Amino acid sequence: MIITGPPAPTAHPLLRLRLAPHSALPQRLDGVWWPHSYDLLAELPSLLAALPRAWGHIASVTVNSAAWVAAPGRMFVCNQVVRLRRAVAPHAPDTVVLLAPGHGRWDLLVVPPDTTAEEAGPLMTAAVGDRARGRQE
């Protein structure tokens, strides 16, 4: 198991995340995340720290095994154990699935890290709609 502390403030100054507006109806995507790299050990702590408290403790993260750099089966993030699962999902290769027992499941579209800002902005807006809340670079 890898233990990580809070994200380093100089590592990646801006978390590139947009969340879909809250809705009582099921939605295909709950947000869009544009990580700076495919290194889960570097990217995941910042993402999890920025999620709404209402989402609860994220206990499991599933990523596409083909896209992400190899990572251990679990890691300690901000004083919590998070299981890392890898899946090959041909129907949804660019998503991250977050599970919080007793709270629910959230699916985030992943914009590839090497995407330019000019390309990423419209992708993120289109994926979650114009009323998205969150932070974007």
PDB file of C-alpha atoms in Angstrom:
ATOM      1  CA  MET A   1       0.000   0.000   0.000  1.00  0.00           C
ATOM      2  CA  ILE A   2       1.247   3.469  -0.847  1.00  0.00           C
ATOM      3  CA  ILE A   3       0.714   6.255   1.690  1.00  0.00           C
ATOM      4  CA  THR A   4       0.313   9.791   0.424  1.00  0.00           C
ATOM      5  CA  GLY A   5      -0.297  12.964   2.345  1.00  0.00           C
ATOM      6  CA  PRO A   6      -2.226  16.005   1.254  1.00  0.00           C
ATOM      7  CA  PRO A   7      -1.442  17.104  -2.288  1.00  0.00           C
ATOM      8  CA  ALA A   8       1.645  19.260  -2.580  1.00  0.00           C
ATOM      9  CA  PRO A   9       0.591  22.834  -3.297  1.00  0.00           C
ATOM     10  CA  THR A  10       3.171  23.314  -6.023  1.00  0.00           C
ATOM     11  CA  ALA A  11       2.629  19.981  -7.825  1.00  0.00           C
ATOM     12  CA  HIS A  12      -0.394  21.049  -9.876  1.00  0.00           C
ATOM     13  CA  PRO A  13      -1.796  24.413  -8.855  1.00  0.00           C
ATOM     14  CA  LEU A  14      -5.233  24.007 -10.422  1.00  0.00           C
ATOM     15  CA  LEU A  15      -7.484  20.999 -10.235  1.00  0.00           C
ATOM     16  CA  ARG A  16      -9.278  20.758 -13.551  1.00  0.00           C
ATOM     17  CA  LEU A  17     -12.672  19.439 -12.513  1.00  0.00           C
ATOM     18  CA  ARG A  18     -16.244  20.321 -13.419  1.00  0.00           C
ATOM     19  CA  LEU A  19     -19.196  18.685 -11.729  1.00  0.00           C
ATOM     20  CA  ALA A  20     -22.641  18.298 -13.255  1.00  0.00           C
ATOM     21  CA  PRO A  21     -25.446  20.230 -11.587  1.00  0.00           C
ATOM     22  CA  HIS A  22     -27.182  18.273  -8.833  1.00  0.00           C
ATOM     23  CA  SER A  23     -30.253  16.458 -10.137  1.00  0.00           C
ATOM     24  CA  ALA A  24     -32.752  14.052  -8.636  1.00  0.00           C
ATOM     25  CA  LEU A  25     -32.792  12.231 -11.973  1.00  0.00           C
ATOM     26  CA  PRO A  26     -30.050   9.764 -12.896  1.00  0.00           C
ATOM     27  CA  GLN A  27     -27.430  11.215 -15.203  1.00  0.00           C
ATOM     28  CA  ARG A  28     -24.846   9.574 -17.412  1.00  0.00           C
ATOM     29  CA  LEU A  29     -21.926  11.648 -16.113  1.00  0.00           C
ATOM     30  CA  ASP A  30     -21.470  13.290 -12.760  1.00  0.00           C
ATOM     31  CA  GLY A  31     -18.552  15.396 -13.869  1.00  0.00           C
ATOM     32  CA  VAL A  32     -15.467  15.807 -15.998  1.00  0.00           C
ATOM     33  CA  TRP A  33     -11.872  15.601 -14.802  1.00  0.00           C
ATOM     34  CA  TRP A  34      -8.840  16.752 -16.770  1.00  0.00           C
ATOM     35  CA  PRO A  35      -5.819  15.352 -14.915  1.00  0.00           C
ATOM     36  CA  HIS A  36      -2.303  16.631 -15.530  1.00  0.00           C
ATOM     37  CA  SER A  37      -0.979  13.075 -16.061  1.00  0.00           C
ATOM     38  CA  TYR A  38      -2.017   9.424 -16.037  1.00  0.00           C
ATOM     39  CA  ASP A  39      -0.210   8.869 -12.719  1.00  0.00           C
ATOM     40  CA  LEU A  40      -2.912   7.948 -10.179  1.00  0.00           C
ATOM     41  CA  LEU A  41      -0.556   8.316  -7.243  1.00  0.00           C
ATOM     42  CA  ALA A  42       0.025  11.949  -8.210  1.00  0.00           C
ATOM     43  CA  GLU A  43      -3.469  12.864  -9.416  1.00  0.00           C
ATOM     44  CA  LEU A  44      -5.932  11.047  -7.157  1.00  0.00           C
ATOM     45  CA  PRO A  45      -5.247  12.845  -3.857  1.00  0.00           C
ATOM     46  CA  SER A  46      -6.134  16.257  -5.337  1.00  0.00           C
ATOM     47  CA  LEU A  47      -9.255  14.908  -7.007  1.00  0.00           C
ATOM     48  CA  LEU A  48     -10.591  13.185  -3.889  1.00  0.00           C
ATOM     49  CA  ALA A  49      -9.850  16.204  -1.698  1.00  0.00           C
ATOM     50  CA  ALA A  50     -11.920  18.448  -3.982  1.00  0.00           C
ATOM     51  CA  LEU A  51     -15.075  16.326  -4.163  1.00  0.00           C
ATOM     52  CA  PRO A  52     -18.230  17.478  -2.376  1.00  0.00           C
ATOM     53  CA  ARG A  53     -18.537  16.232   1.205  1.00  0.00           C
ATOM     54  CA  ALA A  54     -22.025  14.944   0.349  1.00  0.00           C
ATOM     55  CA  TRP A  55     -20.391  12.308  -1.841  1.00  0.00           C
ATOM     56  CA  GLY A  56     -19.016  10.671   1.301  1.00  0.00           C
ATOM     57  CA  HIS A  57     -15.778   8.735   1.701  1.00  0.00           C
ATOM     58  CA  ILE A  58     -14.691   7.421  -1.676  1.00  0.00           C
ATOM     59  CA  ALA A  59     -13.597   3.881  -0.850  1.00  0.00           C
ATOM     60  CA  SER A  60     -13.052   2.583  -4.393  1.00  0.00           C
ATOM     61  CA  VAL A  61     -11.821   4.081  -7.646  1.00  0.00           C
ATOM     62  CA  THR A  62     -12.036   2.174 -10.922  1.00  0.00           C
ATOM     63  CA  VAL A  63     -10.008   3.333 -13.914  1.00  0.00           C
ATOM     64  CA  ASN A  64      -9.363   2.029 -17.403  1.00  0.00           C
ATOM     65  CA  SER A  65      -6.351  -0.256 -17.105  1.00  0.00           C
ATOM     66  CA  ALA A  66      -5.015   0.648 -20.544  1.00  0.00           C
ATOM     67  CA  ALA A  67      -4.765   4.378 -19.918  1.00  0.00           C
ATOM     68  CA  TRP A  68      -3.317   4.754 -16.414  1.00  0.00           C
ATOM     69  CA  VAL A  69       0.202   4.122 -15.151  1.00  0.00           C
ATOM     70  CA  ALA A  70       0.430   1.022 -12.982  1.00  0.00           C
ATOM     71  CA  ALA A  71      -0.586   1.660  -9.384  1.00  0.00           C
ATOM     72  CA  PRO A  72      -0.943  -0.495  -6.257  1.00  0.00           C
ATOM     73  CA  GLY A  73      -4.262  -2.123  -5.378  1.00  0.00           C
ATOM     74  CA  ARG A  74      -4.917   0.465  -2.696  1.00  0.00           C
ATOM     75  CA  MET A  75      -3.494   3.690  -1.389  1.00  0.00           C
ATOM     76  CA  PHE A  76      -3.841   5.829   1.695  1.00  0.00           C
ATOM     77  CA  VAL A  77      -5.171   9.254   0.715  1.00  0.00           C
ATOM     78  CA  CYS A  78      -5.834  11.979   3.278  1.00  0.00           C
ATOM     79  CA  ASN A  79      -6.075   9.460   6.143  1.00  0.00           C
ATOM     80  CA  GLN A  80      -8.384   7.097   4.237  1.00  0.00           C
ATOM     81  CA  VAL A  81      -7.770   3.824   2.415  1.00  0.00           C
ATOM     82  CA  VAL A  82      -8.912   3.869  -1.211  1.00  0.00           C
ATOM     83  CA  ARG A  83      -9.044   0.672  -3.280  1.00  0.00           C
ATOM     84  CA  LEU A  84      -7.811   1.094  -6.830  1.00  0.00           C
ATOM     85  CA  ARG A  85      -9.424  -1.141  -9.398  1.00  0.00           C
ATOM     86  CA  ARG A  86      -8.496  -1.510 -13.010  1.00  0.00           C
ATOM     87  CA  ALA A  87     -10.993  -2.512 -15.659  1.00  0.00           C
ATOM     88  CA  VAL A  88     -11.091  -2.798 -19.392  1.00  0.00           C
ATOM     89  CA  ALA A  89     -14.335  -1.147 -20.391  1.00  0.00           C
ATOM     90  CA  PRO A  90     -14.455  -0.777 -24.178  1.00  0.00           C
ATOM     91  CA  HIS A  91     -17.780   1.077 -23.908  1.00  0.00           C
ATOM     92  CA  ALA A  92     -16.355   3.678 -21.485  1.00  0.00           C
ATOM     93  CA  PRO A  93     -12.560   3.787 -21.706  1.00  0.00           C
ATOM     94  CA  ASP A  94     -12.251   7.408 -20.617  1.00  0.00           C
ATOM     95  CA  THR A  95     -14.071   7.331 -17.307  1.00  0.00           C
ATOM     96  CA  VAL A  96     -13.216   7.076 -13.636  1.00  0.00           C
ATOM     97  CA  VAL A  97     -15.808   5.454 -11.382  1.00  0.00           C
ATOM     98  CA  LEU A  98     -15.911   6.563  -7.748  1.00  0.00           C
ATOM     99  CA  LEU A  99     -17.761   4.461  -5.159  1.00  0.00           C
ATOM    100  CA  ALA A 100     -18.747   5.565  -1.670  1.00  0.00           C
ATOM    101  CA  PRO A 101     -20.537   2.892   0.395  1.00  0.00           C
ATOM    102  CA  GLY A 102     -23.909   4.145   1.545  1.00  0.00           C
ATOM    103  CA  HIS A 103     -23.656   7.262  -0.625  1.00  0.00           C
ATOM    104  CA  GLY A 104     -23.489   6.115  -4.232  1.00  0.00           C
ATOM    105  CA  ARG A 105     -21.518   5.901  -7.419  1.00  0.00           C
ATOM    106  CA  TRP A 106     -20.160   8.782  -9.476  1.00  0.00           C
ATOM    107  CA  ASP A 107     -18.825   8.581 -13.003  1.00  0.00           C
ATOM    108  CA  LEU A 108     -16.366  11.179 -14.223  1.00  0.00           C
ATOM    109  CA  LEU A 109     -15.357  11.587 -17.833  1.00  0.00           C
ATOM    110  CA  VAL A 110     -11.570  11.855 -18.129  1.00  0.00           C
ATOM    111  CA  VAL A 111     -10.176  14.344 -20.618  1.00  0.00           C
ATOM    112  CA  PRO A 112      -6.736  13.051 -21.692  1.00  0.00           C
ATOM    113  CA  PRO A 113      -3.917  14.963 -19.971  1.00  0.00           C
ATOM    114  CA  ASP A 114      -2.256  15.933 -23.247  1.00  0.00           C
ATOM    115  CA  THR A 115      -5.396  17.668 -24.525  1.00  0.00           C
ATOM    116  CA  THR A 116      -4.901  21.367 -25.205  1.00  0.00           C
ATOM    117  CA  ALA A 117      -6.840  23.965 -23.228  1.00  0.00           C
ATOM    118  CA  GLU A 118      -8.605  25.012 -26.435  1.00  0.00           C
ATOM    119  CA  GLU A 119      -9.880  21.466 -26.929  1.00  0.00           C
ATOM    120  CA  ALA A 120     -10.554  20.604 -23.280  1.00  0.00           C
ATOM    121  CA  GLY A 121     -12.742  23.603 -22.404  1.00  0.00           C
ATOM    122  CA  PRO A 122     -15.536  22.833 -24.880  1.00  0.00           C
ATOM    123  CA  LEU A 123     -15.340  19.092 -24.087  1.00  0.00           C
ATOM    124  CA  MET A 124     -15.780  19.735 -20.384  1.00  0.00           C
ATOM    125  CA  THR A 125     -18.644  22.157 -20.895  1.00  0.00           C
ATOM    126  CA  ALA A 126     -20.465  19.854 -23.307  1.00  0.00           C
ATOM    127  CA  ALA A 127     -20.087  16.830 -21.049  1.00  0.00           C
ATOM    128  CA  VAL A 128     -21.764  18.375 -18.004  1.00  0.00           C
ATOM    129  CA  GLY A 129     -23.822  21.199 -19.476  1.00  0.00           C
ATOM    130  CA  ASP A 130     -23.543  24.958 -19.241  1.00  0.00           C
ATOM    131  CA  ARG A 131     -24.597  25.164 -15.571  1.00  0.00           C
ATOM    132  CA  ALA A 132     -21.681  23.036 -14.341  1.00  0.00           C
ATOM    133  CA  ARG A 133     -20.096  23.922 -11.044  1.00  0.00           C
ATOM    134  CA  GLY A 134     -16.514  23.261 -10.079  1.00  0.00           C
ATOM    135  CA  ARG A 135     -13.077  24.392 -11.084  1.00  0.00           C
ATOM    136  CA  GLN A 136     -11.562  24.429 -14.502  1.00  0.00           C
ATOM    137  CA  GLU A 137      -8.235  25.669 -15.778  1.00  0.00           C
TER     138      GLU A 137
END
